[in-house]
């Protein structure tokens, strides 16, 4: 399994709107659910990017996060 | 900043006879939650609403927290709203039996001594079979006419269009089939000693099938009764899908109700200190919003903010419903004094 569009945790240390903090908290809960039910079958967690993935450079960036 | 010239609430008020509302779009954009939220909005107006999923991958049960698979279930906390996930398994089994019967009859009619089973397998194993079973279930619901309004959560991709477009295609090939059946029957009668006219169950089936499809086509292409809504994000791929869908639907004569944009971050919520991640995402979304206004213009029905959690359960859906119906069209669709993000985060 690959988990897509995970908002990066690092953002919590930065100036982000309150709703984004809550989304990260919600995401943590759901990721815990993913871990509990799928465990080591999760092959990669792909972060939510700063923009949508179109074009080769963004696809390469995405690939790097998966093969890192 | 462009505005929604015809927001969802006013659009629905101006189409009071709308009975069949469909929600489509790329996977993951929020079709199901938007279908549910609009269904809630219509139920609030006192109309009896059935929210039905024709998506083979159902999410209503999960979204509503009530098991609605294969049965109409009244939704707790929302008077006048029922939900239902169409279960294709039973339909497929039933269709298999019917097809087996028809093939047997046909083989007998044509004096062919082959087992029907192989034919049945070929006829029912292809993916289009499930699709057409879903379509038949959907139009059965529409014909039953037991509710005031039907809101359909459709399959994400081209299926939705194919399902609806199918009625046209069916009519074409059924007519062709009927012609060759008629020829076969005439020949058989000429060769028969008794010259007695036999009942032809296959022909009867084809005629009733064609009539059903024609009935469906009439309903689905009537802009007073039917509207197809598209949900998108302010991102390139979902917008491209909607653009393509709208063109297809126009070609098929299926009325397009408009476009609803999901998960938009209010630019007014940014400050110079905001994290680059957020700034960049807002910039990206605003770029794509330009395309949305250019492509869909007066067809934009709502711009809905990114909420602080995912939308699940009736209370969250009611908030989404408020957000969709809130816009009166008089104020800018994004930014402004009543920032949707501020409201959502409150």
Coordinates of C-alpha atoms in Angstrom, one line a residue:
Chain A
X1 CA 0.0 0.0 0.0
X2 CA 1.0 3.6 -0.6
X3 CA -0.5 6.4 1.5
X4 CA -0.9 9.5 -0.6
X5 CA -1.1 13.2 0.2
X6 CA 0.1 13.2 3.8
X7 CA 0.5 16.8 5.0
X8 CA 4.1 17.1 6.3
X9 CA 4.5 17.1 10.1
X10 CA 7.3 19.7 9.9
X11 CA 4.6 22.3 9.2
X12 CA 3.5 22.1 12.8
X13 CA 6.6 24.1 13.7
X14 CA 5.7 26.8 11.2
X15 CA 3.1 29.6 10.9
X16 CA 0.1 27.7 9.6
X17 CA -3.6 28.3 9.9
X18 CA -5.4 26.6 12.8
X19 CA -7.5 24.4 10.5
X20 CA -4.3 23.0 9.0
X21 CA -3.1 22.0 12.5
X22 CA -6.4 20.2 13.1
X23 CA -6.1 18.5 9.7
X24 CA -2.7 17.2 10.7
X25 CA -4.1 16.0 14.0
X26 CA -7.0 14.2 12.2
X27 CA -4.4 12.8 9.7
X28 CA -2.3 11.4 12.6
X29 CA -5.4 9.5 13.9
X30 CA -6.1 8.1 10.4
X31 CA -2.4 7.2 9.9
X32 CA -2.5 5.3 13.2
X33 CA -5.5 3.4 11.8
X34 CA -3.6 2.6 8.6
X35 CA -0.6 1.4 10.7
X36 CA -2.8 -0.8 12.9
X37 CA -4.6 -2.4 9.9
X38 CA -1.9 -2.6 7.3
X39 CA 1.3 -2.5 9.3
X40 CA 4.4 -3.2 7.2
X41 CA 2.4 -3.6 4.1
X42 CA 2.6 0.2 3.8
X43 CA 5.5 0.7 1.4
X44 CA 5.6 4.4 1.2
X45 CA 4.0 7.6 2.6
X46 CA 3.9 10.3 0.0
X47 CA 3.7 13.9 1.3
X48 CA 1.1 16.4 0.1
X49 CA 3.2 18.6 -2.3
X50 CA 3.2 22.4 -2.4
X51 CA 1.4 22.1 -5.7
X52 CA -0.4 19.5 -7.8
X53 CA 1.6 16.8 -9.5
X54 CA 1.7 17.5 -13.2
X55 CA 4.7 17.5 -15.5
X56 CA 7.9 15.5 -15.4
X57 CA 9.7 17.5 -12.7
X58 CA 6.9 17.1 -10.2
X59 CA 6.5 13.4 -11.1
X60 CA 10.3 13.0 -10.5
X61 CA 9.9 14.7 -7.1
X62 CA 7.1 12.3 -6.2
X63 CA 9.2 9.3 -7.3
X64 CA 12.1 10.5 -5.1
X65 CA 9.8 10.6 -2.0
X66 CA 8.7 7.0 -2.7
X67 CA 12.2 5.6 -3.3
X68 CA 13.9 7.6 -0.6
Chain B
X1 CA -12.2 38.7 -8.2
X2 CA -14.9 36.7 -10.2
X3 CA -18.1 35.7 -8.4
X4 CA -20.5 32.9 -8.6
X5 CA -23.2 34.5 -10.6
X6 CA -25.6 31.6 -10.0
X7 CA -24.9 30.0 -6.7
X8 CA -26.2 26.5 -5.8
X9 CA -29.1 27.7 -3.7
X10 CA -30.5 30.1 -6.2
X11 CA -29.8 27.7 -9.1
X12 CA -31.9 25.0 -7.3
X13 CA -34.6 27.5 -6.5
X14 CA -34.8 28.4 -10.2
X15 CA -35.1 24.7 -11.1
X16 CA -37.9 23.7 -8.7
X17 CA -38.9 20.6 -10.8
X18 CA -35.4 19.0 -10.6
X19 CA -35.8 15.4 -9.6
X20 CA -32.7 13.6 -10.7
X21 CA -29.4 15.2 -9.5
X22 CA -26.1 13.4 -10.4
X23 CA -22.7 14.2 -8.9
X24 CA -19.6 13.3 -10.8
X25 CA -15.9 14.2 -11.1
X26 CA -12.5 12.7 -10.7
X27 CA -11.8 10.2 -7.9
X28 CA -11.2 11.8 -4.5
X29 CA -12.6 15.2 -5.2
X30 CA -15.6 14.9 -2.8
X31 CA -18.4 13.7 -5.0
X32 CA -20.0 11.6 -2.2
X33 CA -19.9 14.3 0.4
X34 CA -21.2 16.9 -2.0
X35 CA -24.1 14.6 -3.1
X36 CA -24.9 14.0 0.6
X37 CA -24.7 17.7 1.5
X38 CA -27.0 18.8 -1.4
X39 CA -29.4 15.9 -0.5
X40 CA -29.5 17.3 3.1
X41 CA -30.2 20.8 1.7
X42 CA -33.1 19.5 -0.4
X43 CA -34.5 17.4 2.5
X44 CA -34.4 20.5 4.7
X45 CA -36.8 22.1 2.2
X46 CA -39.3 19.4 3.1
X47 CA -38.8 17.3 0.1
X48 CA -38.5 13.5 0.4
X49 CA -35.0 12.7 -0.9
X50 CA -33.3 9.5 -1.8
X51 CA -29.5 9.7 -1.8
X52 CA -28.4 6.7 -3.9
X53 CA -24.9 5.5 -4.7
X54 CA -24.3 3.9 -8.1
X55 CA -20.6 3.9 -7.5
X56 CA -19.4 0.3 -7.4
X57 CA -17.0 1.4 -4.6
X58 CA -19.6 2.7 -2.2
X59 CA -18.8 5.2 0.5
X60 CA -22.2 6.3 1.8
X61 CA -22.3 3.8 4.7
X62 CA -18.9 5.0 5.8
X63 CA -19.8 8.7 5.4
X64 CA -23.1 8.5 7.2
X65 CA -22.2 6.0 9.8
X66 CA -25.3 3.9 9.0
X67 CA -25.4 0.7 7.0
X68 CA -27.2 1.5 3.8
X69 CA -26.0 -1.3 1.6
X70 CA -28.8 -2.8 -0.5
X71 CA -31.6 -1.1 1.4
X72 CA -33.2 2.3 1.8
X73 CA -32.4 3.6 5.2
X74 CA -33.8 6.7 6.9
X75 CA -30.9 8.9 8.0
X76 CA -30.9 9.8 11.6
X77 CA -30.9 13.5 12.3
X78 CA -32.2 14.5 8.8
X79 CA -36.0 14.2 8.4
X80 CA -37.0 13.4 4.8
X81 CA -33.7 11.9 3.8
X82 CA -33.1 8.2 2.9
X83 CA -29.8 6.7 1.7
X84 CA -29.2 3.6 -0.4
X85 CA -26.2 1.9 -1.9
X86 CA -27.2 -0.1 -4.9
X87 CA -26.0 -3.6 -4.5
X88 CA -25.2 -5.1 -7.9
X89 CA -24.6 -8.7 -6.8
X90 CA -28.3 -9.6 -6.6
X91 CA -29.0 -7.9 -9.9
X92 CA -26.1 -9.7 -11.6
X93 CA -27.3 -13.1 -10.3
X94 CA -30.9 -12.3 -11.4
X95 CA -29.7 -11.1 -14.8
X96 CA -27.6 -14.2 -15.3
X97 CA -30.7 -16.4 -14.7
X98 CA -32.7 -14.4 -17.1
X99 CA -30.0 -14.5 -19.7
X100 CA -29.7 -18.2 -19.3
X101 CA -33.4 -18.7 -19.9
X102 CA -33.3 -16.5 -22.9
X103 CA -30.3 -18.2 -24.4
X104 CA -31.8 -21.6 -23.8
X105 CA -35.0 -20.5 -25.5
X106 CA -33.0 -19.1 -28.4
X107 CA -30.9 -22.2 -28.8
X108 CA -34.1 -24.3 -28.9
X109 CA -35.7 -21.8 -31.3
X110 CA -32.7 -22.1 -33.7
X111 CA -32.4 -25.9 -33.2
X112 CA -28.9 -25.6 -31.8
X113 CA -27.9 -28.4 -29.4
X114 CA -25.2 -26.5 -27.3
X115 CA -25.2 -26.0 -23.6
X116 CA -26.3 -22.4 -22.7
X117 CA -23.8 -22.1 -19.9
X118 CA -20.8 -21.1 -22.0
X119 CA -22.8 -18.3 -23.6
X120 CA -24.0 -17.1 -20.2
X121 CA -20.4 -16.9 -18.9
X122 CA -19.2 -14.9 -22.0
X123 CA -22.2 -12.6 -21.7
X124 CA -21.8 -11.9 -18.0
X125 CA -18.1 -12.0 -17.2
X126 CA -17.2 -8.8 -18.9
X127 CA -17.0 -5.6 -16.8
X128 CA -19.6 -3.8 -18.9
X129 CA -22.1 -6.3 -17.4
X130 CA -21.8 -4.9 -13.9
X131 CA -22.0 -1.4 -15.4
X132 CA -25.3 -2.1 -17.2
X133 CA -26.7 -3.9 -14.1
X134 CA -26.0 -0.7 -12.2
X135 CA -27.6 1.3 -14.9
X136 CA -30.7 -0.9 -14.8
X137 CA -30.9 -0.6 -11.1
X138 CA -30.6 3.1 -11.3
X139 CA -33.4 3.6 -13.9
X140 CA -35.6 1.2 -11.9
X141 CA -35.3 3.6 -9.0
X142 CA -36.1 6.5 -11.2
X143 CA -39.2 4.8 -12.7
X144 CA -40.4 3.7 -9.3
X145 CA -40.9 7.4 -8.5
X146 CA -41.2 6.9 -4.7
X147 CA -39.4 10.0 -3.7
X148 CA -39.6 13.7 -4.6
X149 CA -35.9 14.0 -5.5
X150 CA -33.1 11.5 -6.2
X151 CA -29.5 12.5 -5.7
X152 CA -27.0 10.1 -7.2
X153 CA -23.4 9.6 -6.2
X154 CA -21.9 8.3 -9.4
X155 CA -18.8 6.4 -10.3
X156 CA -15.7 8.6 -10.6
X157 CA -14.6 8.2 -14.2
X158 CA -16.1 7.8 -17.6
X159 CA -18.5 5.2 -16.3
X160 CA -21.0 7.9 -15.4
X161 CA -21.1 9.2 -18.9
X162 CA -21.2 5.8 -20.4
X163 CA -24.0 4.8 -18.1
X164 CA -26.1 7.7 -19.2
X165 CA -24.9 7.6 -22.8
X166 CA -25.8 3.9 -22.9
X167 CA -29.5 4.5 -23.3
X168 CA -28.8 6.0 -26.7
X169 CA -26.5 3.2 -27.7
X170 CA -28.9 0.5 -26.4
X171 CA -31.7 1.9 -28.6
X172 CA -29.5 1.7 -31.6
X173 CA -28.5 -1.9 -31.2
X174 CA -31.9 -3.1 -29.9
X175 CA -33.4 -1.8 -33.1
X176 CA -30.8 -3.7 -35.1
X177 CA -31.4 -6.9 -33.0
X178 CA -35.2 -6.5 -33.5
X179 CA -34.8 -6.3 -37.2
X180 CA -32.8 -9.5 -37.4
X181 CA -35.2 -11.2 -34.9
X182 CA -38.1 -10.2 -37.2
X183 CA -36.4 -11.6 -40.2
X184 CA -35.6 -14.9 -38.4
X185 CA -39.2 -15.1 -37.3
X186 CA -40.6 -14.5 -40.7
X187 CA -38.4 -17.2 -42.2
X188 CA -39.3 -19.6 -39.5
X189 CA -43.0 -19.0 -40.1
X190 CA -42.6 -19.5 -43.8
X191 CA -40.9 -22.9 -43.2
X192 CA -43.4 -24.0 -40.6
X193 CA -46.1 -26.4 -41.5
X194 CA -48.8 -25.0 -39.2
X195 CA -48.2 -21.3 -40.2
X196 CA -49.2 -20.7 -36.6
X197 CA -47.7 -17.5 -35.0
X198 CA -45.6 -18.4 -32.0
X199 CA -45.0 -16.1 -29.0
X200 CA -41.4 -14.8 -29.1
X201 CA -40.1 -14.1 -25.6
X202 CA -36.8 -12.7 -26.9
X203 CA -38.6 -10.2 -29.1
X204 CA -40.9 -9.2 -26.2
X205 CA -37.8 -8.7 -24.0
X206 CA -36.1 -6.6 -26.7
X207 CA -39.2 -4.4 -27.1
X208 CA -39.7 -3.8 -23.4
X209 CA -35.9 -3.2 -23.0
X210 CA -35.9 -0.6 -25.8
X211 CA -38.9 1.1 -24.3
X212 CA -37.3 1.3 -20.9
X213 CA -34.1 2.8 -22.4
X214 CA -36.2 5.3 -24.3
X215 CA -38.0 6.2 -21.1
X216 CA -34.7 6.7 -19.3
X217 CA -33.3 8.8 -22.2
X218 CA -36.3 11.1 -22.1
X219 CA -35.9 11.6 -18.3
X220 CA -32.1 12.0 -18.4
X221 CA -32.1 14.6 -21.2
X222 CA -34.9 16.7 -19.8
X223 CA -33.2 19.9 -18.3
X224 CA -36.3 20.5 -16.1
X225 CA -35.9 17.1 -14.4
X226 CA -32.2 16.2 -14.6
X227 CA -29.0 17.9 -13.8
X228 CA -25.4 16.6 -13.7
X229 CA -23.1 18.4 -11.2
X230 CA -19.3 18.2 -11.3
X231 CA -17.1 18.4 -8.2
X232 CA -13.5 19.5 -8.7
X233 CA -10.5 20.7 -6.7
X234 CA -8.5 23.8 -7.7
X235 CA -6.0 21.4 -9.3
X236 CA -5.1 20.7 -12.9
X237 CA -6.2 17.1 -13.3
X238 CA -9.7 17.2 -11.8
X239 CA -10.4 20.4 -13.8
X240 CA -9.3 18.6 -17.0
X241 CA -11.6 15.7 -16.2
X242 CA -14.6 18.0 -15.6
X243 CA -13.8 20.0 -18.9
X244 CA -13.8 16.7 -20.8
X245 CA -17.0 15.4 -19.1
X246 CA -18.9 18.6 -19.8
X247 CA -18.2 18.3 -23.5
X248 CA -19.2 14.6 -23.5
X249 CA -22.4 15.4 -21.7
X250 CA -23.2 18.2 -24.1
X251 CA -22.7 15.7 -27.0
X252 CA -25.2 13.3 -25.3
X253 CA -27.7 16.0 -24.6
X254 CA -27.5 15.4 -20.8
X255 CA -28.1 18.7 -18.9
X256 CA -25.1 20.0 -16.9
X257 CA -26.2 21.6 -13.6
X258 CA -22.8 23.2 -12.9
X259 CA -19.5 22.9 -11.2
X260 CA -18.7 22.9 -7.4
X261 CA -15.1 23.6 -6.3
X262 CA -14.0 21.8 -3.1
X263 CA -11.1 22.4 -0.6
X264 CA -10.2 25.9 -1.6
X265 CA -8.0 27.8 0.9
X266 CA -9.0 31.4 1.4
X267 CA -6.2 33.7 0.3
X268 CA -7.4 36.2 2.9
X269 CA -6.3 33.7 5.6
X270 CA -2.7 34.2 4.6
X271 CA -0.3 36.5 6.4
X272 CA 3.3 37.4 5.4
X273 CA 4.5 35.0 8.1
X274 CA 2.5 32.1 6.8
X275 CA 4.5 29.0 6.0
X276 CA 5.7 28.8 2.4
X277 CA 3.9 25.5 2.1
X278 CA 0.6 27.2 2.6
X279 CA 1.5 30.2 0.5
X280 CA 2.6 28.0 -2.4
X281 CA -0.6 26.0 -2.2
X282 CA -2.8 29.1 -2.2
X283 CA -0.8 30.5 -5.1
X284 CA -1.3 27.2 -7.0
X285 CA -5.0 27.1 -6.2
X286 CA -5.5 30.7 -7.3
X287 CA -3.8 29.9 -10.6
X288 CA -6.2 27.0 -11.2
X289 CA -9.1 29.2 -10.0
X290 CA -8.4 31.4 -13.0
X291 CA -8.9 28.3 -15.3
X292 CA -12.0 27.4 -13.4
X293 CA -13.5 30.9 -14.0
X294 CA -12.4 30.9 -17.6
X295 CA -13.7 27.4 -18.4
X296 CA -16.9 27.2 -16.3
X297 CA -17.7 30.9 -15.7
X298 CA -21.5 31.2 -15.0
X299 CA -21.6 27.4 -14.3
X300 CA -19.7 27.7 -11.0
X301 CA -22.2 26.9 -8.3
X302 CA -20.1 27.0 -5.1
X303 CA -16.6 27.5 -3.8
X304 CA -16.2 25.5 -0.7
X305 CA -13.4 25.9 1.8
X306 CA -11.0 23.3 3.0
X307 CA -12.4 22.2 6.3
X308 CA -10.3 21.5 9.4
X309 CA -11.1 17.8 9.3
X310 CA -12.4 15.4 6.7
X311 CA -16.1 15.4 6.3
X312 CA -17.8 12.5 8.0
X313 CA -21.1 12.1 9.8
X314 CA -24.3 14.1 9.6
X315 CA -23.2 17.2 11.7
X316 CA -20.1 17.8 9.4
X317 CA -22.3 17.2 6.3
X318 CA -24.7 19.8 7.6
X319 CA -21.9 22.3 7.8
X320 CA -20.8 21.5 4.3
X321 CA -24.5 21.9 3.2
X322 CA -24.5 25.4 4.8
X323 CA -21.2 26.2 3.0
X324 CA -22.7 25.1 -0.4
X325 CA -25.9 27.0 0.1
X326 CA -24.4 30.0 1.9
X327 CA -23.3 31.9 -1.1
X328 CA -26.0 34.3 -2.2
X329 CA -23.9 35.4 -5.2
X330 CA -23.7 39.0 -4.0
X331 CA -20.3 38.7 -2.4
X332 CA -17.0 37.5 -3.9
X333 CA -16.8 33.8 -4.1
X334 CA -13.5 33.7 -2.2
X335 CA -11.9 36.1 0.3
X336 CA -14.0 38.9 1.7
X337 CA -15.4 39.9 5.1
X338 CA -17.2 36.5 5.9
X339 CA -14.2 34.4 5.2
X340 CA -15.3 30.8 4.7
X341 CA -12.1 29.6 6.2
X342 CA -12.5 31.6 9.3
X343 CA -16.1 30.3 9.6
X344 CA -14.9 26.7 9.0
X345 CA -12.1 27.0 11.5
X346 CA -14.3 28.6 14.2

